[in-house]
Coordinates of C-alpha atoms in Angstrom, one line a residue:
Chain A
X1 CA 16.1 5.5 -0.8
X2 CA 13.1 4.0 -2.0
X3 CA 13.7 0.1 -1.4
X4 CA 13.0 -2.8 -3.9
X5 CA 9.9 -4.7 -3.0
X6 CA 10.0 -8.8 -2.6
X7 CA 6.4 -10.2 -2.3
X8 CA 5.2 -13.7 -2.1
X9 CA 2.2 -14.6 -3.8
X10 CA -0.6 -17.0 -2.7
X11 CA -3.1 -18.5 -4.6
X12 CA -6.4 -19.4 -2.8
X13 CA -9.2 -21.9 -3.7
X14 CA -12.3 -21.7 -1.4
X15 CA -10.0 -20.1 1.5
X16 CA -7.2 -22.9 1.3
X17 CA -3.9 -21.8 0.3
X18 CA -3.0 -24.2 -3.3
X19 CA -0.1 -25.1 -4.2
X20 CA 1.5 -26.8 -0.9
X21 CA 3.4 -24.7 1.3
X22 CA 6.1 -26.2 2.6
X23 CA 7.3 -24.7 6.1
X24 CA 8.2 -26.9 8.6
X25 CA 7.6 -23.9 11.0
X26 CA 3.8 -23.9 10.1
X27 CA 1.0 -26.3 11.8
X28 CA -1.6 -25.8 9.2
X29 CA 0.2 -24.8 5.9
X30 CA -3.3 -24.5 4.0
X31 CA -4.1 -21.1 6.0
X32 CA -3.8 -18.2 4.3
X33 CA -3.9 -16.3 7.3
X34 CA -0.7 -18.5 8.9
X35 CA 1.1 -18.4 5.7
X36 CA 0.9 -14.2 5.4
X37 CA 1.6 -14.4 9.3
X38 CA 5.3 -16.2 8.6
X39 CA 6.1 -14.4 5.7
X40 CA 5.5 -10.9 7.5
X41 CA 8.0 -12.8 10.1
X42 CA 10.2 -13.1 7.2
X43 CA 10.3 -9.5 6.3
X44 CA 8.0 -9.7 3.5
X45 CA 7.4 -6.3 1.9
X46 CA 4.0 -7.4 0.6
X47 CA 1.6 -9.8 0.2
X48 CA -0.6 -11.0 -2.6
X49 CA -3.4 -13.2 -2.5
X50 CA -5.0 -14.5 -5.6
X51 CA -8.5 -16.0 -5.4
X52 CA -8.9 -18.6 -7.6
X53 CA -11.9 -19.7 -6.7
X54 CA -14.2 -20.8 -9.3
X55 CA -17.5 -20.7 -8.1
X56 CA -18.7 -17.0 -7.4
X57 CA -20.5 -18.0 -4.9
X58 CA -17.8 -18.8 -2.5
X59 CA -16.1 -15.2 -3.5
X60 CA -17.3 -14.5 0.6
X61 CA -15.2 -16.9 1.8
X62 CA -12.0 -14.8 0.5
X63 CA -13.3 -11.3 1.7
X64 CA -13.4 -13.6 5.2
X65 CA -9.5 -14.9 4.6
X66 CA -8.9 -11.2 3.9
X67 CA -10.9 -9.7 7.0
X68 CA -8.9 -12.2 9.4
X69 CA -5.0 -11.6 7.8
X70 CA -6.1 -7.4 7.6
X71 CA -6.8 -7.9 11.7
X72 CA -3.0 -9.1 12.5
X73 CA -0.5 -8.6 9.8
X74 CA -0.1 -5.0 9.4
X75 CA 1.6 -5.0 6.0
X76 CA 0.5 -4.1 2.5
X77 CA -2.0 -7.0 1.1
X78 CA -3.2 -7.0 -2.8
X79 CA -6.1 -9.2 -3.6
X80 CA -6.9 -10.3 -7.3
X81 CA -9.3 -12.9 -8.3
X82 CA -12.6 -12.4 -9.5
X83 CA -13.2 -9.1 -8.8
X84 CA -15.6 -7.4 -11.3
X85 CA -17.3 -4.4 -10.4
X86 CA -17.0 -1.1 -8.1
X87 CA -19.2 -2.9 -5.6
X88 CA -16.6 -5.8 -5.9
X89 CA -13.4 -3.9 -5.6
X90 CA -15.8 -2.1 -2.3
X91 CA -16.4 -5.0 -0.1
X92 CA -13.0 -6.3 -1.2
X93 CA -11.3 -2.9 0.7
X94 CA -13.4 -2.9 3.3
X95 CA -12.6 -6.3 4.1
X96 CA -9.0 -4.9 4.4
X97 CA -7.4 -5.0 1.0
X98 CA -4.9 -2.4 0.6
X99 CA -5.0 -3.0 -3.3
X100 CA -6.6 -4.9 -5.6
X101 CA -5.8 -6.6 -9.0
X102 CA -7.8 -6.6 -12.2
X103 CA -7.1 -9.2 -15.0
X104 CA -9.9 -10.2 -17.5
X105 CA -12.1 -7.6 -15.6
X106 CA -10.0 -4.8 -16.7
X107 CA -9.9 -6.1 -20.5
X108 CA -13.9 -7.1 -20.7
X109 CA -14.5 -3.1 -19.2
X110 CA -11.7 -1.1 -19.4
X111 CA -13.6 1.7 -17.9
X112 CA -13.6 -0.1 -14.7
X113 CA -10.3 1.0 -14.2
X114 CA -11.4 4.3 -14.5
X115 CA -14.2 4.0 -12.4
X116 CA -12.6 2.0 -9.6
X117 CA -9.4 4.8 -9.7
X118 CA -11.9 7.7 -9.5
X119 CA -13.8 6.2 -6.8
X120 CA -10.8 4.6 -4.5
X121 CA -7.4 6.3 -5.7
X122 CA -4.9 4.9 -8.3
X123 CA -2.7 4.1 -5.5
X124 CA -4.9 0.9 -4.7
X125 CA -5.7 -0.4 -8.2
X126 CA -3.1 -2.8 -9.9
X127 CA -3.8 -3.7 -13.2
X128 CA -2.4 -7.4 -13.7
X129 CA -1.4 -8.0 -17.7
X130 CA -0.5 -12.0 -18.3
X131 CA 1.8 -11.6 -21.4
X132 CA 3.4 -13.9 -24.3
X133 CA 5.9 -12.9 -26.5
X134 CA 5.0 -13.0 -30.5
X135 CA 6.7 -14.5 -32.7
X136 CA 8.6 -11.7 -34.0
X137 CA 10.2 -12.1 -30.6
X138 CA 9.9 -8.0 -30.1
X139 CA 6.1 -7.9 -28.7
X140 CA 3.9 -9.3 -26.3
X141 CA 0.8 -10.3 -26.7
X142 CA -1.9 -9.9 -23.3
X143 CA -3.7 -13.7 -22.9
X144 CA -6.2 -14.3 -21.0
X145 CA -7.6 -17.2 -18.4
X146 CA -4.3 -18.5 -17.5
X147 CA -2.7 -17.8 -20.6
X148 CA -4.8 -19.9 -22.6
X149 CA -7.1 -17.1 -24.2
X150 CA -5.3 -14.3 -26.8
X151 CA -6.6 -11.2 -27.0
X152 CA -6.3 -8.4 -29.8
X153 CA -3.8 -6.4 -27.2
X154 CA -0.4 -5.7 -27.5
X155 CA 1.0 -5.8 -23.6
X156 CA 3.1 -2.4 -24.0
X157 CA -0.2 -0.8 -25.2
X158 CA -2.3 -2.2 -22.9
X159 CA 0.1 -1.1 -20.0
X160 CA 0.3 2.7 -21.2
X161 CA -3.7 2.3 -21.7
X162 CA -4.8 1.3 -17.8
X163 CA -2.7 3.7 -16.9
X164 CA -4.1 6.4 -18.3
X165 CA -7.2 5.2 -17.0
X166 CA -5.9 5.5 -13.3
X167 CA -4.0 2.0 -12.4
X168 CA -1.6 2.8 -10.1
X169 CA 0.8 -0.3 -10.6
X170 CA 0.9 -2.9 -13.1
X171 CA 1.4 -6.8 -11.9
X172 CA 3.5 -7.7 -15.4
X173 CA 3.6 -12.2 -15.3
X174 CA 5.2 -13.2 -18.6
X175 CA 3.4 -16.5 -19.3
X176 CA 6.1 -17.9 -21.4
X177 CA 8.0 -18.1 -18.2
X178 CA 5.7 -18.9 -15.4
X179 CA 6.4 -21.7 -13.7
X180 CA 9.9 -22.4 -15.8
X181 CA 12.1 -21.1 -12.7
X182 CA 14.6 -19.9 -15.7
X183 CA 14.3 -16.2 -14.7
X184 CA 11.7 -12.9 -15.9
X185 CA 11.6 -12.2 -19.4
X186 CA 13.9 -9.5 -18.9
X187 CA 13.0 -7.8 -21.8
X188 CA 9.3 -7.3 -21.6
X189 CA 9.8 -6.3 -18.2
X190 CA 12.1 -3.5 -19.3
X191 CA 9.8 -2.6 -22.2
X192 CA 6.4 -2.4 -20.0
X193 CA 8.9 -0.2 -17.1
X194 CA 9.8 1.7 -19.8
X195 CA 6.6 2.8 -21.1
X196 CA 4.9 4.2 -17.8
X197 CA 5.4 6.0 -14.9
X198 CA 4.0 3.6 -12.4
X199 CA 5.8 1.1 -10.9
X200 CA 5.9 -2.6 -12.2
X201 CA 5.9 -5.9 -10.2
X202 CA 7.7 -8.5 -12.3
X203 CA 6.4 -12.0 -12.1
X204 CA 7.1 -15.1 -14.0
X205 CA 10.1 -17.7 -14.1
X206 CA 11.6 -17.0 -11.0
X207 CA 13.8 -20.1 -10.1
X208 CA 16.7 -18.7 -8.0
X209 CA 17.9 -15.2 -6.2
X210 CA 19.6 -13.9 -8.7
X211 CA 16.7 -13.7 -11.2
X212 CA 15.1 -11.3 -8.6
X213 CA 18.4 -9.5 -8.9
X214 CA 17.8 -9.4 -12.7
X215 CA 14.1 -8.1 -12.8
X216 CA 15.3 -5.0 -10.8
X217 CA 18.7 -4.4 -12.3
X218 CA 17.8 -5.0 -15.8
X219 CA 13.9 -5.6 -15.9
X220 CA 13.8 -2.2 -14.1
X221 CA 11.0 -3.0 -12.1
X222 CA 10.2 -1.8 -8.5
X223 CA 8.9 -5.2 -7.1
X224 CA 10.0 -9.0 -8.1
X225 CA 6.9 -11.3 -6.8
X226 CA 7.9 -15.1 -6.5
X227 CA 5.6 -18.4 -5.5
X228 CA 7.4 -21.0 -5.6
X229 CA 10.8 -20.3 -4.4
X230 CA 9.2 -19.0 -1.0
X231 CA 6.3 -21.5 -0.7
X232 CA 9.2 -24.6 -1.0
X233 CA 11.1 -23.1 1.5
X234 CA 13.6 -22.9 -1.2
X235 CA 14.8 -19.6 0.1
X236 CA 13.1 -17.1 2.8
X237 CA 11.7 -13.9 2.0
X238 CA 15.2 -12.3 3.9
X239 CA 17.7 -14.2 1.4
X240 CA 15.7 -12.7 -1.3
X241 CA 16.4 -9.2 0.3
X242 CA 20.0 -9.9 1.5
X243 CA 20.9 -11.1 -2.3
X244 CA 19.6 -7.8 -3.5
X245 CA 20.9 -5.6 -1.3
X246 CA 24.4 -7.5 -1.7
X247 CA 23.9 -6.6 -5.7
X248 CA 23.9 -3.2 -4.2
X249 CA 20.0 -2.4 -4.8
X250 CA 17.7 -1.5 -1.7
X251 CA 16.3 -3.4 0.0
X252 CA 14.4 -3.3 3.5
X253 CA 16.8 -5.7 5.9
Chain B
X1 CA -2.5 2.9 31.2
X2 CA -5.9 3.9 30.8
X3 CA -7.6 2.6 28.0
X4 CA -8.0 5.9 25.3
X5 CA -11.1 5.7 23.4
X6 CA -10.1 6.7 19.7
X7 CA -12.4 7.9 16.8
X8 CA -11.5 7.0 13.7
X9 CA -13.2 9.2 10.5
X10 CA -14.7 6.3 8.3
X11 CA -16.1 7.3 5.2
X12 CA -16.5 3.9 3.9
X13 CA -14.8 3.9 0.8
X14 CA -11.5 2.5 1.6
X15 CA -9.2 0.2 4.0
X16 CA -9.6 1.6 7.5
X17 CA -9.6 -1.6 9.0
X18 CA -5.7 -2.3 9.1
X19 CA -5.8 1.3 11.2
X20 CA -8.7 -0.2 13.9
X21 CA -6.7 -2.7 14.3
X22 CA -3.4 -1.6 15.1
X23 CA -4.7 0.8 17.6
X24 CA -7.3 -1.7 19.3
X25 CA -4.1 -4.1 19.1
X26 CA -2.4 -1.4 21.3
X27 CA -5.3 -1.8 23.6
X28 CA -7.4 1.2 22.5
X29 CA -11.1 1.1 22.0
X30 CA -12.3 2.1 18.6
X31 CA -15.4 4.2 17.5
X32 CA -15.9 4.2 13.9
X33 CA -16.8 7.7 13.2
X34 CA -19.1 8.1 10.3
X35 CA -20.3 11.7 11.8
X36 CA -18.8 14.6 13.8
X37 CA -21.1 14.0 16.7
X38 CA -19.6 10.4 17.2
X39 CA -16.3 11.6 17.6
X40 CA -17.2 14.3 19.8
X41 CA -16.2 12.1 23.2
X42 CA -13.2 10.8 22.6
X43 CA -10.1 11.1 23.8
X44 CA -8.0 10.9 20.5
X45 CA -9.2 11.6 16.7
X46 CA -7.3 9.4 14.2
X47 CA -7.9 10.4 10.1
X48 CA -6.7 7.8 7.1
X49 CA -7.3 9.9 4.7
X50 CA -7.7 8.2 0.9
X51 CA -8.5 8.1 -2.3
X52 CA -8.1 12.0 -4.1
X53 CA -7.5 15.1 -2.3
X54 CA -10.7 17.2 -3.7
X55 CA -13.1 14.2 -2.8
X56 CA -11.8 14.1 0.0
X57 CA -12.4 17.5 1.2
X58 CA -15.6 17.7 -0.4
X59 CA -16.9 14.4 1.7
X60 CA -15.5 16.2 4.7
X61 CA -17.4 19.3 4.1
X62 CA -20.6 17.2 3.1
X63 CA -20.3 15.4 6.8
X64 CA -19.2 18.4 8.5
X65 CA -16.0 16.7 9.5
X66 CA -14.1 19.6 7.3
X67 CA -15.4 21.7 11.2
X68 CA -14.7 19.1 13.3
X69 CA -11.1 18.2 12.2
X70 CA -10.2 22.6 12.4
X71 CA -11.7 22.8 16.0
X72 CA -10.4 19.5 17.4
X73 CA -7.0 21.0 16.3
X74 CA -7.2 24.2 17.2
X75 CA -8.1 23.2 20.7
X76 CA -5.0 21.0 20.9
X77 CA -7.0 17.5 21.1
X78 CA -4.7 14.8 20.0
X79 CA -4.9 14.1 16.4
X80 CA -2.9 11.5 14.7
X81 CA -3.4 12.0 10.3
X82 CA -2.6 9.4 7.8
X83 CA -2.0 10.0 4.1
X84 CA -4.7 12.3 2.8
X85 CA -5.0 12.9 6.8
X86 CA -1.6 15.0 6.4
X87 CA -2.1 16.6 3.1
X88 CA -6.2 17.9 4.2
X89 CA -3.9 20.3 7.0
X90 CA -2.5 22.6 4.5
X91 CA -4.0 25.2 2.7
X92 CA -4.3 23.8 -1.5
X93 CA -3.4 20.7 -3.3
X94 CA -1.8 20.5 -6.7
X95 CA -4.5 17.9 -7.3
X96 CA -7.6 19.0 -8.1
X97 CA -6.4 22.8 -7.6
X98 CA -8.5 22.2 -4.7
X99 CA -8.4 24.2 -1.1
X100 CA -7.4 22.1 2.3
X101 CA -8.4 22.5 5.7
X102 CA -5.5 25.4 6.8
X103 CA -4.4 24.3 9.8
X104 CA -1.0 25.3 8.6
X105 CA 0.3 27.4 6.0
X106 CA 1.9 25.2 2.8
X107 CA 0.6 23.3 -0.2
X108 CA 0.6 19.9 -1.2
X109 CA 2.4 19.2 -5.0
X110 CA 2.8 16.8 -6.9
X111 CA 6.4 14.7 -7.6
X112 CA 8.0 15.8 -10.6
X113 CA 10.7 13.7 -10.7
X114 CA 13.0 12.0 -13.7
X115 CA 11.7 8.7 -15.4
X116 CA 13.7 6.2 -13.3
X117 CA 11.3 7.6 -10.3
X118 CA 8.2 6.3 -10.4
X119 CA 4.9 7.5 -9.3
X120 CA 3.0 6.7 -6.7
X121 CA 6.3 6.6 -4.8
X122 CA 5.3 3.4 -3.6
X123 CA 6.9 0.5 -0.9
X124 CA 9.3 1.0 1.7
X125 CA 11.5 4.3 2.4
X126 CA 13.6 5.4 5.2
X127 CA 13.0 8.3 7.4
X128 CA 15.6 11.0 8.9
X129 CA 14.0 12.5 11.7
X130 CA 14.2 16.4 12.1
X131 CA 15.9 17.5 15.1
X132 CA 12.8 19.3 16.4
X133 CA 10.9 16.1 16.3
X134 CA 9.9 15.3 19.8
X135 CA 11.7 12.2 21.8
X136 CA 8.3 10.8 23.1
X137 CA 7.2 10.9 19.7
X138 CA 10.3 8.8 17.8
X139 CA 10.7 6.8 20.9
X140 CA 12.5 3.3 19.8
X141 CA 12.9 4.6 16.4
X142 CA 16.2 6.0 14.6
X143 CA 16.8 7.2 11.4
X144 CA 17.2 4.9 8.7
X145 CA 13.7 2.6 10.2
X146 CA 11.7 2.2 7.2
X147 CA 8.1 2.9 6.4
X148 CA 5.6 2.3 4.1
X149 CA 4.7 5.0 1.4
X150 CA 2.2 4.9 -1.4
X151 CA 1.0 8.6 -2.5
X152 CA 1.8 11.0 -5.8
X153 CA 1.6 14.1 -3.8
X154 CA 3.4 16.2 -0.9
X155 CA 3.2 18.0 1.5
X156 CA 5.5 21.4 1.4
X157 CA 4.9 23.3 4.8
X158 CA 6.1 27.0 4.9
X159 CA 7.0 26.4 8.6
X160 CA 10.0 24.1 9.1
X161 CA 9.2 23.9 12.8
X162 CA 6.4 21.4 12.4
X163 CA 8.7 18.6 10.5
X164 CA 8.9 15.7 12.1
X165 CA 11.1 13.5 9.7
X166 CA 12.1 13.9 5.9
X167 CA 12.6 11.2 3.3
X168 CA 14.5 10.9 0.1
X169 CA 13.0 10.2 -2.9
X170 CA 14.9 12.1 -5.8
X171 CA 15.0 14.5 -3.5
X172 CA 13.9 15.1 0.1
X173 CA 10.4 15.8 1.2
X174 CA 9.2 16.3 4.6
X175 CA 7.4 12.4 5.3
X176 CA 6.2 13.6 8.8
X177 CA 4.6 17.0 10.6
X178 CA 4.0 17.2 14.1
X179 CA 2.5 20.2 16.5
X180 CA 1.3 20.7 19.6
X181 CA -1.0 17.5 19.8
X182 CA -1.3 17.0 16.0
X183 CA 0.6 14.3 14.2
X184 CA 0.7 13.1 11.1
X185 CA 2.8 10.9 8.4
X186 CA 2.8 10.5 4.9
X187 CA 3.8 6.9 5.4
X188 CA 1.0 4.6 7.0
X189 CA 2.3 3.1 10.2
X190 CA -0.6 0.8 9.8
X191 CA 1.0 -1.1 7.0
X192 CA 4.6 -0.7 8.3
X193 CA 4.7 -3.3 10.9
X194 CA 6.5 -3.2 14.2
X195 CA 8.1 0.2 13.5
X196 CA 4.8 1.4 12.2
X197 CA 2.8 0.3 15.4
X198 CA 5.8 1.7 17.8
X199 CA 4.8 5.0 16.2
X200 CA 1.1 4.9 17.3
X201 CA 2.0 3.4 20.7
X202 CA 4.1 6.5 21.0
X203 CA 1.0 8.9 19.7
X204 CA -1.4 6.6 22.1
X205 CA 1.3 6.7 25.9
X206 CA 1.3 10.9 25.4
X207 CA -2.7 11.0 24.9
X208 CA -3.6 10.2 28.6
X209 CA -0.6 12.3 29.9
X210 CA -1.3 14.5 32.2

């Protein structure tokens, strides 16, 4: 049986890990390349890194953060960030990506997708969509910059769209509930999962385990990815796994 | 232990670095082979295959790798094949409609499963190894260790005697072939941490046996 997939997310500014990470286990907690080392201790399934490094030219310093985790964590690793062209999504694999996400990238030239798919496999392009619901409360609409830019696309659209130009995953974050902790918007989950055949990482509102429970069980997606919970020490990557697996889903103990 | 000197192919469009580094981690040393000729001395030839079958074949035919890979084979030199590395051996792929390499006879499909399965089959999956499967080769593993997967396509070998282990996903599909010296998973032991790296250690103790 195929297992359900926890993954922690980091975001990265200049090669510092943001947001503090608390573990009392860690001597530097600003290091990516610690942090990914204790969560692969905890049984992480993945890892994501997200560059949010403003200045392009200090996009080297990631591919460097990248380079150095790729040499000793020997797990799947997804960067996003900043990424904008073939050459780009290139050096970014060669540093030792497994995968790579594309936001605002994917929605300025949608035939990056294609290109990047054609060029690397689906299998290593994730097509991240930030979404808020409308108010008619039955659609999404895709934003932009942290949620603060609306575009023209409808998010179930937009899904079925990059994945007909080759995204092998979709990383689904419903903005209305980012960084509420009152759980995945359960529906849109369900209605992105619904309309492709790729799987969908759910991400968004995650505040306790059995949200995580929630975005598998009824968000019917394949991965849950959480921040905060982890980064607190709230809960490690293995309660995540045992409260899943105790709901009776798979998951990788 | 002697230290093996592995070739890895590298044709520089994808990860191959999390592969360098678990064998040189195991104490190899590793040549990055971007031509046959590099590969020719070496003890071991290790092939992460990616991106789409038909590319794939066609850069190995462009770089004369496509020879290589069939002799080393043939001649029994220890080959380890990741991914694509597996799927090249057999003789067509669903995708592209494109030929393999032949090593052995069987084809490469596509999943066509119900909606609830979704494809890639992607993450974490458990293997049941076949009962031919050497000891050497599982050694410190049992059925039930998980792996991790990410492909749309497998392998279907005609031959049974060359699985190595089987995995369900809406069905079972053979997640493993070995022969002779030639190995090869579906899964990438690379990205599948401790269990992942036993499974090369394994492939790296029998390549220096006399």
């Amino acid at each position: 049986m195929l297992s359900a997939r926890v993954i922690p997310c980091l975001d990265v500014d200049e090669g510092r890990v943001v947001k503090g990470i608390r573990f009392k286990e860690l001597r530097d907690a600003g290091d990516p390349v610690s942090v990914a080392q204790a969560y692969e201790e905890q049984g992480a399934d993945e890892l994501v890194f997200l560059d949010i490094t403003a200045s392009s030219d200090e996009r080297n310093i990631m591919r460097d953060v990248v380079e150095r985790t790729a040499s000793t964590c020997f797990m799947p690793l997804t960067v996003g960030g900043g990424l904008r062209s073939v050459e780009d999504i290139r050096q970014m694999l060669l540093s030792g990506a497994d995968k790579v996400s594309l936001n605002t990238a994917a929605i300025v030239d949608p035939k990056l997708v294609q290109a990047a798919a054609a060029k690397f496999g689906n299998q290593c392009i994730v097509v991240a969509i930030d979404a808020k619901a409308e108010p008619d409360g039955t659609s999404w609409r895709v934003y932009t910059h942290g949620g603060r830019k609306p575009t023209d696309l409808d998010a179930v659209e937009w899904a079925r769209e990059v994945v007909a130009r080759g995204a092998g995953e979709i990383l689904l974050t419903s903005m209305d509930r980012d960084g509420t902790k009152i759980g995945f918007d359960l529906k849109l989950t369900r209605a992105v999962s619904d309309a492709v055949e790729v799987p969908v990482i759910a991400s968004g509102g995650v505040g306790k385990l059995s949200h995580l429970v929630e975005g598998i069980r009824d968000g019917k997606a394949s991965a849950v990815l959480a921040a905060s919970i982890f980064h607190f020490g709230e809960y490690t990557v293995l309660e995540a796994k045992q409260a899943l697996a105790k709901a009776g889903i798979p998951a990788r103990l | 232990m002697m230290r093996q000197k592995l070739a890895v192919i590298d044709y520089g469009t994808g990860n191959i670095r999390s592969v360098v580094k678990a064998f040189e981690n195991l104490g190899s040393e590793v040549i990055l082979a971007t031509k046959p000729s590099a590969a020719e001395n070496a003890s071991a030839l290790v092939f992460p295959g990616q991106g789409c079958f038909p590319d794939c074949m066609g850069t190995l035919k462009r770089s004369g790798f496509d020879v290589l890979l069939k002799e080393w084979i043939t001649a029994d030199r220890p080959y380890f094949g990741i991914c694509l590395g597996l799927q090249v051996l057999f003789e067509w792929s669903e995708e592209g409609n494109a030929p393999g390499l032949s090593v052995f006879p069987g084809k490469v499909s596509r999943f066509c499963l119900p909606a609830e399965f979704k494809v890639p089959h992607m993450g974490w999956n458990s293997l049941v190894f076949s009962e031919t499967a050497p000891r050497w080769l599982r050694a410190g593993l049992v059925d039930g260790d998980q792996f991790y997967f990410v492909h749309s396509y497998r392998v279907e070998p005609e031959n049974d005697d060359i699985v190595f282990s089987r995995t369900d996903y809406g069905g079972e599909f053979v997640s493993g072939i070995t022969s002779r010296n030639c190995h090869a998973t579906q899964f990438h032991p690379e990205k599948s941490q401790a269990k992942g790296l036993q499974i090369y250690r394994n492939f790296l103790d029998n390549v220096n046996q006399p």
